[in-house]
């Protein structure tokens, strides 16, 4: 297992925020992630909650903007925020578009050239990063939750649905719930996974929910003033899929809220509480 290097660390709400880097096997290059350790982690192992960020984001966005640390301290959970893609892989065109390539790994394991050798964010999030956390931090490995925003909301739902025994809880802010049907997802999936849309189903939450149900309710917050709501996010598709499958879902349409971290920071305590109540059972 690769060695972690601490980039910097700051005190925060009685605990610490640390930024780390390491040589990733999954992504065949250097990856970074942020960890918030609440005060209780100094005396006992705690549940761990992973946050997956959206397009263009890094490991810094959520930890810096969401105001989540005070609630992680309050409810006794460790927060982990990985980067959204490999960086500097040297793949031609990786920096050409804001919604594909660098900053847009889409939490899939690419099968197509030239992406397959580096863009393996699904394996990174579900296997390599949890192993690093277990080896280096005081986490309760049997108490993991996952949540995310936009592209990261898609990632959180997919990771939870494909690994129901690994993640006890899941939630999302403005997730891309039907990526096979929307421009962002179609662009990413075509390039990362190929043109055969059957292969897309395993990374589409609205498809996965039809065959895999979770033991605990899913929480989703979506702003009604989100400019991406109708074209890219389509929460009603997932709502209908959950209803058909018998999956408990709380979908809250938040009046007047957009796609930004102002929206996330407003409701982040609700999400951390949602996870903590399940993870501490």
Coordinates of C-alpha atoms in Angstrom, one line a residue:
X1 CA 0.0 0.0 0.0
X2 CA 1.3 3.5 -0.9
X3 CA 2.6 5.8 1.7
X4 CA 0.6 9.0 2.6
X5 CA 2.3 12.4 2.6
X6 CA 0.7 15.1 4.6
X7 CA 0.5 18.3 2.6
X8 CA -0.9 20.6 5.3
X9 CA -3.0 20.4 8.4
X10 CA -5.2 22.9 10.3
X11 CA -7.1 22.9 13.6
X12 CA -10.8 23.1 13.1
X13 CA -13.7 22.7 15.6
X14 CA -11.5 20.9 18.1
X15 CA -10.2 18.5 15.5
X16 CA -8.0 18.7 12.4
X17 CA -8.4 19.1 8.6
X18 CA -5.6 17.4 6.8
X19 CA -4.7 17.3 3.1
X20 CA -2.9 14.2 1.8
X21 CA -1.3 12.9 -1.3
X22 CA -0.2 9.4 -2.3
X23 CA 0.8 7.3 -5.3
X24 CA -2.5 5.6 -6.4
X25 CA -2.5 2.1 -7.8
X26 CA -6.0 2.5 -9.2
X27 CA -5.3 5.8 -11.0
X28 CA -1.7 5.1 -11.8
X29 CA -0.5 8.4 -10.5
X30 CA -0.6 10.9 -7.6
X31 CA -4.0 11.4 -6.0
X32 CA -5.0 13.8 -3.2
X33 CA -7.8 13.7 -0.6
X34 CA -8.9 15.7 2.5
X35 CA -9.7 14.3 5.9
X36 CA -11.5 15.9 8.8
X37 CA -10.8 14.2 12.1
X38 CA -13.3 15.4 14.8
X39 CA -12.2 15.7 18.5
X40 CA -13.6 12.3 19.5
X41 CA -11.2 10.5 17.0
X42 CA -8.4 11.2 19.4
X43 CA -9.8 8.8 21.9
X44 CA -11.8 6.2 19.8
X45 CA -12.4 5.0 16.3
X46 CA -15.3 6.6 14.5
X47 CA -17.6 6.0 11.6
X48 CA -16.3 7.4 8.3
X49 CA -18.3 9.5 5.7
X50 CA -17.1 10.0 2.2
X51 CA -18.1 13.0 0.1
X52 CA -17.7 12.9 -3.6
X53 CA -17.5 16.4 -5.3
X54 CA -18.9 17.5 -8.7
X55 CA -17.5 18.6 -12.0
X56 CA -14.4 20.9 -11.9
X57 CA -13.9 20.3 -8.2
X58 CA -10.9 19.1 -6.3
X59 CA -10.4 17.6 -2.8
X60 CA -10.6 21.1 -1.4
X61 CA -14.1 22.3 -2.4
X62 CA -16.3 20.5 0.0
X63 CA -13.9 20.8 3.0
X64 CA -13.4 24.5 2.3
X65 CA -16.9 25.6 1.4
X66 CA -19.6 23.4 2.9
X67 CA -19.1 24.2 6.6
X68 CA -19.4 20.5 7.4
X69 CA -16.7 20.1 10.0
X70 CA -18.7 21.6 12.8
X71 CA -21.4 19.0 12.2
X72 CA -18.9 16.1 11.8
X73 CA -17.6 17.2 15.2
X74 CA -21.1 17.4 16.6
X75 CA -22.2 13.9 15.4
X76 CA -18.9 12.1 15.7
X77 CA -18.0 11.1 12.1
X78 CA -14.8 11.4 10.1
X79 CA -15.1 13.2 6.8
X80 CA -13.1 12.2 3.7
X81 CA -13.2 14.1 0.4
X82 CA -11.2 12.8 -2.5
X83 CA -10.3 14.6 -5.7
X84 CA -12.7 14.1 -8.7
X85 CA -10.2 12.7 -11.2
X86 CA -6.6 11.9 -11.8
X87 CA -4.5 14.9 -12.7
X88 CA -1.6 15.4 -15.1
X89 CA -2.0 11.9 -16.6
X90 CA -0.6 13.1 -19.9
X91 CA -3.6 12.0 -21.9
X92 CA -4.2 14.1 -25.0
X93 CA -7.3 16.2 -24.6
X94 CA -7.7 15.6 -20.8
X95 CA -7.8 19.3 -20.1
X96 CA -9.9 20.4 -23.1
X97 CA -13.3 20.3 -21.6
X98 CA -14.6 21.3 -18.1
X99 CA -17.1 18.5 -18.1
X100 CA -14.9 15.7 -19.2
X101 CA -11.3 14.5 -18.4
X102 CA -9.5 16.4 -15.6
X103 CA -11.9 17.2 -12.8
X104 CA -14.6 15.0 -14.3
X105 CA -13.7 11.4 -13.6
X106 CA -17.5 10.5 -13.2
X107 CA -16.6 7.8 -10.6
X108 CA -16.4 5.1 -13.2
X109 CA -13.6 2.6 -14.1
X110 CA -12.9 3.6 -17.7
X111 CA -12.7 0.7 -20.2
X112 CA -11.8 2.7 -23.3
X113 CA -8.4 3.9 -24.5
X114 CA -6.7 6.2 -23.6
X115 CA -8.6 6.6 -20.4
X116 CA -8.5 3.1 -18.9
X117 CA -5.0 3.3 -17.6
X118 CA -5.7 6.2 -15.3
X119 CA -9.4 7.0 -15.0
X120 CA -10.5 4.4 -12.5
X121 CA -12.2 6.5 -9.9
X122 CA -14.8 3.8 -9.0
X123 CA -12.1 1.4 -7.8
X124 CA -10.2 4.3 -6.2
X125 CA -13.3 5.4 -4.1
X126 CA -14.7 2.0 -3.2
X127 CA -11.4 0.0 -2.6
X128 CA -8.1 1.9 -2.5
X129 CA -9.2 5.0 -0.5
X130 CA -11.1 3.0 2.2
X131 CA -8.1 0.7 2.6
X132 CA -5.9 3.8 3.0
X133 CA -8.3 5.2 5.6
X134 CA -8.4 1.9 7.5
X135 CA -4.6 1.6 7.6
X136 CA -3.8 5.2 8.6
X137 CA -6.8 6.7 10.5
X138 CA -9.0 5.7 13.5
X139 CA -12.0 4.6 11.4
X140 CA -14.6 2.0 12.2
X141 CA -14.3 0.1 8.9
X142 CA -17.7 -1.5 9.2
X143 CA -19.5 1.9 9.5
X144 CA -19.1 3.7 6.2
X145 CA -21.4 6.2 4.6
X146 CA -21.2 8.1 1.3
X147 CA -22.7 11.2 -0.1
X148 CA -21.9 13.7 -2.8
X149 CA -22.9 16.6 -5.1
X150 CA -24.0 16.6 -8.8
X151 CA -21.5 14.3 -10.5
X152 CA -20.5 13.2 -7.0
X153 CA -24.1 12.6 -6.1
X154 CA -24.2 10.2 -9.0
X155 CA -21.0 8.6 -7.8
X156 CA -22.3 8.2 -4.2
X157 CA -25.6 6.6 -5.3
X158 CA -23.8 4.2 -7.7
X159 CA -21.1 3.3 -5.1
X160 CA -23.8 2.6 -2.5
X161 CA -26.1 0.6 -4.8
X162 CA -23.2 -1.5 -6.1
X163 CA -21.8 -2.1 -2.6
X164 CA -24.8 -2.3 -0.3
X165 CA -22.8 -4.2 2.3
X166 CA -19.9 -1.7 2.4
X167 CA -21.9 1.6 2.7
X168 CA -24.5 1.7 5.4
X169 CA -25.9 5.1 4.4
X170 CA -26.2 7.3 1.3
X171 CA -27.4 10.8 0.4
X172 CA -26.9 13.4 -2.3
X173 CA -27.2 17.0 -3.3
X174 CA -28.5 17.6 -6.8
X175 CA -27.2 14.3 -8.1
X176 CA -27.1 13.2 -11.8
X177 CA -29.5 10.3 -11.2
X178 CA -30.0 9.2 -14.8
X179 CA -26.6 9.8 -16.5
X180 CA -27.4 7.6 -19.5
X181 CA -30.2 10.0 -20.4
X182 CA -28.5 13.4 -20.0
X183 CA -25.7 15.2 -21.9
X184 CA -23.1 15.2 -19.1
X185 CA -23.5 11.4 -18.6
X186 CA -23.7 10.5 -22.3
X187 CA -20.5 12.4 -23.0
X188 CA -18.6 10.8 -20.1
X189 CA -19.9 7.3 -20.6
X190 CA -19.3 7.3 -24.4
X191 CA -15.7 8.3 -23.9
X192 CA -14.9 6.3 -20.7
X193 CA -17.1 3.2 -21.3
X194 CA -17.7 3.0 -25.0
X195 CA -20.8 3.2 -27.3
X196 CA -22.5 0.1 -26.0
X197 CA -25.1 1.6 -23.7
X198 CA -25.7 -1.7 -22.0
X199 CA -22.4 -1.2 -20.2
X200 CA -23.6 2.1 -18.9
X201 CA -26.3 0.6 -16.8
X202 CA -23.9 -0.5 -14.0
X203 CA -23.1 3.2 -13.5
X204 CA -26.6 4.6 -13.7
X205 CA -28.5 4.9 -10.3
X206 CA -31.9 4.9 -12.0
X207 CA -31.1 1.5 -13.6
X208 CA -29.3 0.0 -10.6
X209 CA -32.2 0.7 -8.2
X210 CA -34.4 -1.6 -10.2
X211 CA -32.3 -4.6 -9.2
X212 CA -30.7 -3.5 -5.9
X213 CA -32.5 -2.0 -2.9
X214 CA -30.8 -0.6 0.2
X215 CA -31.8 -1.3 3.8
X216 CA -31.9 2.4 4.7
X217 CA -33.7 5.4 3.1
X218 CA -31.9 7.5 0.6
X219 CA -31.9 11.3 1.2
X220 CA -31.7 13.7 -1.8
X221 CA -31.9 17.5 -1.7
X222 CA -32.5 19.3 -4.9
X223 CA -32.9 23.1 -5.4
X224 CA -35.8 24.3 -7.6
X225 CA -33.7 27.2 -8.9
X226 CA -30.9 24.9 -10.1
X227 CA -30.1 25.8 -13.8
X228 CA -29.2 22.1 -14.5
X229 CA -32.4 20.7 -13.0
X230 CA -34.4 19.8 -16.1
X231 CA -31.6 19.0 -18.6
X232 CA -29.0 17.3 -16.5
X233 CA -30.3 16.1 -13.2
X234 CA -33.9 14.8 -13.6
X235 CA -34.6 13.8 -10.0
X236 CA -38.1 12.7 -10.9
X237 CA -36.7 9.8 -13.0
X238 CA -35.0 8.4 -9.9
X239 CA -38.1 9.1 -7.7
X240 CA -40.2 7.0 -10.1
X241 CA -37.6 4.2 -10.2
X242 CA -37.4 4.1 -6.4
X243 CA -41.2 4.0 -6.2
X244 CA -41.3 1.2 -8.7
X245 CA -38.6 -0.8 -6.9
X246 CA -40.0 -0.1 -3.4
X247 CA -36.8 1.7 -2.3
X248 CA -37.5 4.3 0.5
X249 CA -36.5 7.8 -0.8
X250 CA -36.8 11.2 0.7
X251 CA -36.5 13.7 -2.2
X252 CA -36.7 17.3 -0.9
X253 CA -37.2 20.0 -3.5
X254 CA -35.8 23.1 -1.9
X255 CA -37.5 26.2 -3.1
X256 CA -35.2 28.9 -4.5
X257 CA -31.9 27.1 -4.1
X258 CA -29.4 26.6 -6.9
X259 CA -26.5 24.3 -7.6
X260 CA -23.9 26.0 -5.5
X261 CA -22.2 25.4 -2.2
X262 CA -24.6 28.0 -0.7
X263 CA -27.2 25.3 -1.2
X264 CA -25.0 22.5 0.1
X265 CA -23.9 24.5 3.2
X266 CA -27.6 25.2 4.0
X267 CA -28.6 21.5 4.3
X268 CA -25.3 19.8 5.1
X269 CA -26.2 19.3 8.8
X270 CA -29.3 17.4 7.8
X271 CA -27.2 15.1 5.7
X272 CA -24.5 14.4 8.3
X273 CA -27.3 13.8 10.8
X274 CA -29.0 11.4 8.4
X275 CA -25.7 9.4 8.1
X276 CA -24.8 9.6 11.7
X277 CA -28.2 8.2 12.9
X278 CA -27.6 5.2 10.7
X279 CA -23.9 4.7 11.2
X280 CA -24.1 4.9 15.0
X281 CA -26.8 2.2 15.3

